[in-house]
Amino acid sequence: MRRLFGPLLILSVILFAAAPVLIAQAPYEQTMGLIQKIFYFHVPAAMMMMLSSFICGIWSAIFLLRKKPEADRIAVAGGEMVVVFGLIVLVTGPLWARIAWGVWWVWDVRLTSALLLWMIFCGYLLVRKYGGPGADKLGAAMAIFGMANVPFVYISVDIWRTMHPKTTVVTTLGEGMAIPFWFCVFAFLVMYALLFTARVHLEEQRARVEQLFLEAGDL
Amino acid sequence: MVPVLTRVIRRSWRWSAAAAGGLLLTAASVLAQPPAGAAPDGFVPISQLPPAHRMPAAPLLIAAYAFVWVALLVYLWTIWRRLGRVEGELKQLEKQ
């Protein structure tokens, strides 16, 4: 797994360096103008947050059902990355909203549910760190609950009246905007793969240290 | 006695920092609301706003992109730092 770090890091740097060039060449959105270009980083970050929620939730369920410690290690890595990408979404969103809506934040269903999702996974990490014995199982249950929240966050804009753009925005993008957008999604995916492999590797090394401590204690 | 005291101080500091962070987050979202009665009756496109009410978009756009870069790099750096520490421990244990 460690062999992947170098190529993924180089590819990430290249993609993230090229992304602003493509974004700058993309056409301006009619009503929002320049600020709409936050879209190219905001939406892929939200996609990674949702992907990570699913990774954390699914591996937590596997851990609960099959009691596999490897599954728990993947879930912890996924849970931490929900918080990182969620933070990016929750910071870039208000910066966009300040110009587009005139306010930093509204208690809109999409914004509130995304904030709740982020807070559930912040809670997950706190439980894992300070929960003591049994925190792994309690955390896993929280992660499944967090994952169940994701479809609600996604479809909220299509069900309720909201200021946030609907999910159809992505599928109806013109070619000028679609190319830089999917390029950014790919760049975020590569970055996600890099961070995820590094984070899982860290959990594996921690498990090895714990194992050696236990073996030393038995001697 | 001293290590116990240090641990208690460290723990209480962490909890205080977490509580302060939570309070700041809540306060920030409450303060970010527009004052009551200031909301317009309907949607007003940016192009129709008086110049005094318009905010330049470029600084916020640059701030957003800079934040993404910094957040990802800082996170990568924290993983590397933690990994270095754990691998150091691992080497020490394997020697023993």
Coordinates of C-alpha atoms in Angstrom, one line a residue:
Chain A
M1 CA 0.0 0.0 0.0
R2 CA 2.9 2.3 0.8
R3 CA 4.2 2.0 -2.7
L4 CA 1.1 3.9 -3.9
F5 CA 1.9 7.1 -1.9
G6 CA 4.5 8.5 -4.2
P7 CA 2.6 8.1 -7.5
L8 CA -0.7 9.3 -5.9
L9 CA 1.1 12.3 -4.4
I10 CA 2.7 13.4 -7.7
L11 CA -0.6 12.9 -9.6
S12 CA -2.5 14.9 -6.9
V13 CA -0.1 17.8 -7.1
I14 CA -0.3 17.8 -10.9
L15 CA -4.1 17.6 -11.0
F16 CA -4.6 20.3 -8.3
A17 CA -2.1 22.6 -10.1
A18 CA -3.9 22.1 -13.4
A19 CA -7.4 22.5 -12.0
P20 CA -7.3 26.4 -11.5
V21 CA -6.2 26.8 -15.2
L22 CA -9.3 24.8 -16.4
I23 CA -11.6 26.6 -13.9
A24 CA -10.3 30.0 -15.0
Q25 CA -11.2 29.1 -18.6
A26 CA -14.7 27.8 -17.7
P27 CA -17.5 30.2 -18.7
Y28 CA -19.1 32.5 -16.0
E29 CA -22.5 31.6 -14.6
Q30 CA -25.1 34.1 -15.7
T31 CA -26.5 35.3 -12.4
M32 CA -23.7 34.6 -9.9
G33 CA -20.7 35.5 -11.9
L34 CA -17.2 34.9 -10.6
I35 CA -18.1 33.5 -7.2
Q36 CA -19.9 30.5 -8.8
K37 CA -16.4 29.1 -9.5
I38 CA -16.3 27.9 -5.9
F39 CA -18.6 25.2 -7.2
Y40 CA -15.6 23.4 -8.8
F41 CA -14.1 22.6 -5.4
H42 CA -17.2 22.8 -3.2
V43 CA -19.2 20.0 -4.9
P44 CA -16.3 17.5 -5.4
A45 CA -15.5 18.0 -1.7
A46 CA -19.2 17.3 -0.8
M47 CA -19.0 14.2 -3.0
M48 CA -15.9 13.0 -1.1
M49 CA -17.6 13.7 2.2
M50 CA -20.6 11.5 1.2
L51 CA -18.3 8.8 -0.2
S52 CA -16.3 8.7 3.0
S53 CA -19.5 8.5 5.1
F54 CA -20.5 5.4 3.1
I55 CA -17.0 3.9 3.5
C56 CA -17.1 4.5 7.2
G57 CA -20.7 3.3 7.6
I58 CA -20.3 0.1 5.5
W59 CA -17.0 -1.0 7.2
S60 CA -18.5 -0.2 10.6
A61 CA -21.4 -2.5 9.8
I62 CA -18.9 -5.2 8.7
F63 CA -17.0 -4.7 11.9
L64 CA -20.1 -5.1 14.0
L65 CA -21.3 -8.1 12.2
R66 CA -18.1 -10.0 11.6
K67 CA -15.9 -8.5 14.4
K68 CA -13.0 -7.9 12.0
P69 CA -10.5 -5.4 13.4
E70 CA -9.3 -4.6 9.8
A71 CA -12.8 -3.3 9.0
D72 CA -12.7 -1.1 12.0
R73 CA -9.4 0.4 10.9
I74 CA -10.8 1.3 7.5
A75 CA -13.9 2.8 9.2
V76 CA -11.8 5.0 11.4
A77 CA -9.9 6.3 8.4
G78 CA -13.1 7.0 6.5
G79 CA -14.7 8.7 9.6
E80 CA -11.8 11.1 9.9
M81 CA -12.0 12.0 6.3
V82 CA -15.7 12.8 6.5
V83 CA -14.7 15.5 9.0
V84 CA -11.9 16.9 6.8
F85 CA -13.9 17.0 3.6
G86 CA -17.0 18.2 5.5
L87 CA -15.0 21.1 6.9
I88 CA -14.0 22.1 3.4
V89 CA -17.7 22.0 2.3
L90 CA -18.8 23.9 5.4
V91 CA -16.2 26.6 4.9
T92 CA -16.4 27.0 1.1
G93 CA -20.2 27.0 1.1
P94 CA -20.7 30.1 3.2
L95 CA -18.0 31.9 1.2
W96 CA -20.1 31.3 -1.9
A97 CA -23.4 32.0 -0.1
R98 CA -22.2 35.4 1.1
I99 CA -22.1 36.7 -2.4
A100 CA -24.8 34.6 -4.0
W101 CA -27.4 34.9 -1.2
G102 CA -26.1 37.9 0.7
V103 CA -25.7 35.9 4.0
W104 CA -23.0 33.5 5.3
W105 CA -25.5 30.9 6.5
V106 CA -29.2 30.1 6.5
W107 CA -30.9 27.3 8.4
D108 CA -31.9 25.8 5.1
V109 CA -32.6 22.0 5.0
R110 CA -29.5 21.1 2.9
L111 CA -27.1 23.3 5.0
T112 CA -28.5 22.1 8.3
S113 CA -28.5 18.4 7.4
A114 CA -24.9 18.7 6.0
L115 CA -23.9 20.4 9.3
L116 CA -25.6 17.6 11.2
L117 CA -23.8 14.9 9.2
W118 CA -20.5 16.6 9.9
M119 CA -21.3 16.9 13.6
I120 CA -22.2 13.1 13.8
F121 CA -18.8 12.2 12.5
C122 CA -17.1 14.7 14.8
G123 CA -18.9 12.9 17.6
Y124 CA -17.8 9.6 16.1
L125 CA -14.1 10.7 16.3
L126 CA -14.6 12.0 19.9
V127 CA -16.2 8.7 20.9
R128 CA -13.3 6.7 19.3
K129 CA -10.7 8.9 21.1
Y130 CA -12.2 9.3 24.6
G131 CA -14.9 6.6 24.8
G132 CA -12.7 4.1 26.6
P133 CA -13.5 0.3 26.4
G134 CA -16.3 -0.5 24.0
A135 CA -15.9 2.8 22.1
D136 CA -15.2 0.9 18.8
K137 CA -18.7 -0.7 18.9
L138 CA -20.5 2.5 20.0
G139 CA -18.5 4.4 17.3
A140 CA -19.5 1.9 14.7
A141 CA -23.2 2.3 15.5
M142 CA -22.8 6.1 15.2
A143 CA -21.1 5.7 11.8
I144 CA -24.0 3.6 10.5
F145 CA -26.4 6.3 11.8
G146 CA -24.3 9.0 10.0
M147 CA -24.3 7.0 6.8
A148 CA -28.1 6.7 6.9
N149 CA -28.2 10.5 7.0
V150 CA -26.4 10.8 3.6
P151 CA -29.3 10.1 1.3
F152 CA -31.4 12.5 3.3
V153 CA -28.7 15.2 2.8
Y154 CA -28.5 14.5 -0.9
I155 CA -32.3 14.5 -1.8
S156 CA -33.2 17.2 0.7
V157 CA -32.9 19.9 -2.0
D158 CA -35.3 18.0 -4.4
I159 CA -38.0 17.4 -1.7
W160 CA -38.1 20.7 0.3
R161 CA -38.1 24.3 -0.9
T162 CA -34.6 25.5 -0.4
M163 CA -32.2 28.2 -1.6
H164 CA -29.5 25.7 -2.4
P165 CA -29.3 24.5 -6.0
K166 CA -30.9 21.2 -6.8
T167 CA -29.1 17.9 -7.6
T168 CA -29.9 18.3 -11.3
V169 CA -27.3 21.1 -11.6
V170 CA -24.5 18.6 -12.1
T171 CA -26.3 16.6 -14.8
T172 CA -27.4 19.6 -16.7
L173 CA -24.0 21.4 -16.9
G174 CA -22.9 22.7 -20.3
E175 CA -19.7 21.3 -21.8
G176 CA -17.7 24.4 -20.9
M177 CA -18.5 23.8 -17.2
A178 CA -18.8 20.0 -17.2
I179 CA -15.2 19.4 -18.3
P180 CA -13.5 21.4 -15.5
F181 CA -16.0 20.1 -13.0
W182 CA -15.4 16.4 -13.8
F183 CA -11.7 17.1 -13.9
C184 CA -11.9 18.5 -10.3
V185 CA -14.0 15.5 -9.2
F186 CA -11.1 13.2 -10.5
A187 CA -8.5 15.4 -8.8
F188 CA -10.4 15.1 -5.5
L189 CA -10.8 11.3 -6.0
V190 CA -7.0 10.9 -6.4
M191 CA -6.4 13.2 -3.4
Y192 CA -8.9 11.1 -1.5
A193 CA -7.2 7.9 -2.5
L194 CA -3.8 9.3 -1.3
L195 CA -5.1 10.5 2.1
F196 CA -7.1 7.3 2.6
T197 CA -4.3 4.9 1.9
A198 CA -2.0 6.9 4.1
R199 CA -4.6 7.0 6.9
V200 CA -5.4 3.3 6.7
H201 CA -1.6 2.6 6.8
L202 CA -1.3 4.7 10.0
E203 CA -4.1 2.6 11.6
E204 CA -2.3 -0.6 10.5
Q205 CA 0.9 0.5 12.1
R206 CA -0.9 1.5 15.3
A207 CA -2.4 -2.0 15.4
R208 CA 1.1 -3.5 15.0
V209 CA 2.4 -1.4 17.9
E210 CA -0.5 -2.5 20.1
Q211 CA 0.1 -6.1 19.2
L212 CA 3.8 -5.8 20.1
F213 CA 2.9 -4.1 23.4
L214 CA 0.5 -7.0 24.2
E215 CA 3.2 -9.6 23.2
A216 CA 5.7 -7.8 25.4
G217 CA 3.2 -7.8 28.3
D218 CA 2.8 -11.6 27.9
L219 CA 6.5 -12.3 28.2
Chain B
M1 CA 2.0 13.4 41.8
V2 CA 3.5 15.7 39.1
P3 CA 2.6 13.4 36.1
V4 CA -0.9 13.0 37.4
L5 CA -1.3 16.8 37.8
T6 CA 0.2 17.3 34.2
R7 CA -2.3 14.7 32.9
V8 CA -5.3 16.4 34.6
I9 CA -4.2 19.9 33.3
R10 CA -3.7 18.5 29.8
R11 CA -7.1 16.8 29.8
S12 CA -9.0 19.8 31.2
W13 CA -7.2 22.0 28.6
R14 CA -8.4 19.7 25.8
W15 CA -12.0 19.6 27.1
S16 CA -12.0 23.4 27.5
A17 CA -10.7 23.8 24.0
A18 CA -13.4 21.5 22.6
A19 CA -16.1 23.3 24.5
A20 CA -14.8 26.7 23.3
G21 CA -14.7 25.4 19.7
G22 CA -18.3 24.2 20.0
L23 CA -19.5 27.5 21.5
L24 CA -17.6 29.5 18.8
L25 CA -19.2 27.3 16.0
T26 CA -22.7 27.9 17.4
A27 CA -22.2 31.6 18.1
A28 CA -20.7 32.1 14.5
S29 CA -23.8 30.6 12.8
V30 CA -26.2 32.6 15.0
L31 CA -24.3 35.8 14.4
A32 CA -24.2 35.1 10.7
Q33 CA -27.9 35.5 10.5
P34 CA -29.2 38.8 8.9
P35 CA -31.0 41.1 11.4
A36 CA -34.7 40.7 11.6
G37 CA -36.6 42.7 9.1
A38 CA -33.6 43.3 6.9
A39 CA -34.5 40.5 4.5
P40 CA -35.8 41.6 1.1
D41 CA -39.4 40.7 0.1
G42 CA -38.2 38.7 -2.9
F43 CA -35.2 37.5 -4.8
V44 CA -32.9 40.3 -5.9
P45 CA -30.3 39.4 -8.6
I46 CA -26.8 40.5 -7.8
S47 CA -26.6 42.7 -11.0
Q48 CA -29.6 44.8 -9.7
L49 CA -28.1 45.5 -6.3
P50 CA -26.8 49.0 -5.6
P51 CA -22.9 49.1 -5.8
A52 CA -22.7 49.8 -2.1
H53 CA -24.4 46.5 -1.3
R54 CA -22.2 44.5 -3.6
M55 CA -19.2 42.6 -2.2
P56 CA -16.1 41.8 -4.4
A57 CA -16.2 38.1 -5.2
A58 CA -12.5 37.6 -5.9
P59 CA -11.2 37.7 -2.3
L60 CA -13.8 35.2 -1.2
L61 CA -13.1 33.0 -4.2
I62 CA -9.3 33.1 -3.5
A63 CA -10.0 32.4 0.3
A64 CA -12.1 29.4 -0.6
Y65 CA -9.4 27.9 -2.9
A66 CA -6.6 28.7 -0.5
F67 CA -8.6 27.1 2.4
V68 CA -9.0 23.9 0.4
W69 CA -5.3 23.7 -0.4
V70 CA -4.2 24.5 3.1
A71 CA -6.7 22.1 4.7
L72 CA -5.6 19.1 2.5
L73 CA -1.9 19.9 2.9
V74 CA -2.2 20.3 6.7
Y75 CA -4.2 17.0 7.0
L76 CA -1.6 15.2 4.9
W77 CA 1.1 16.6 7.1
T78 CA -0.6 15.5 10.3
I79 CA -0.9 11.9 8.9
W80 CA 2.8 11.9 8.0
R81 CA 3.7 13.2 11.5
R82 CA 1.6 10.6 13.2
L83 CA 2.9 7.9 11.0
G84 CA 6.5 8.9 11.8
R85 CA 5.8 8.8 15.5
V86 CA 4.1 5.3 15.3
E87 CA 6.9 3.9 13.1
G88 CA 9.5 5.2 15.6
E89 CA 7.7 3.4 18.4
L90 CA 7.4 0.3 16.2
K91 CA 11.2 0.2 15.5
Q92 CA 11.9 0.7 19.2
L93 CA 9.6 -2.2 20.2
E94 CA 11.0 -4.5 17.5
K95 CA 14.5 -3.8 18.8
Q96 CA 13.4 -4.8 22.3

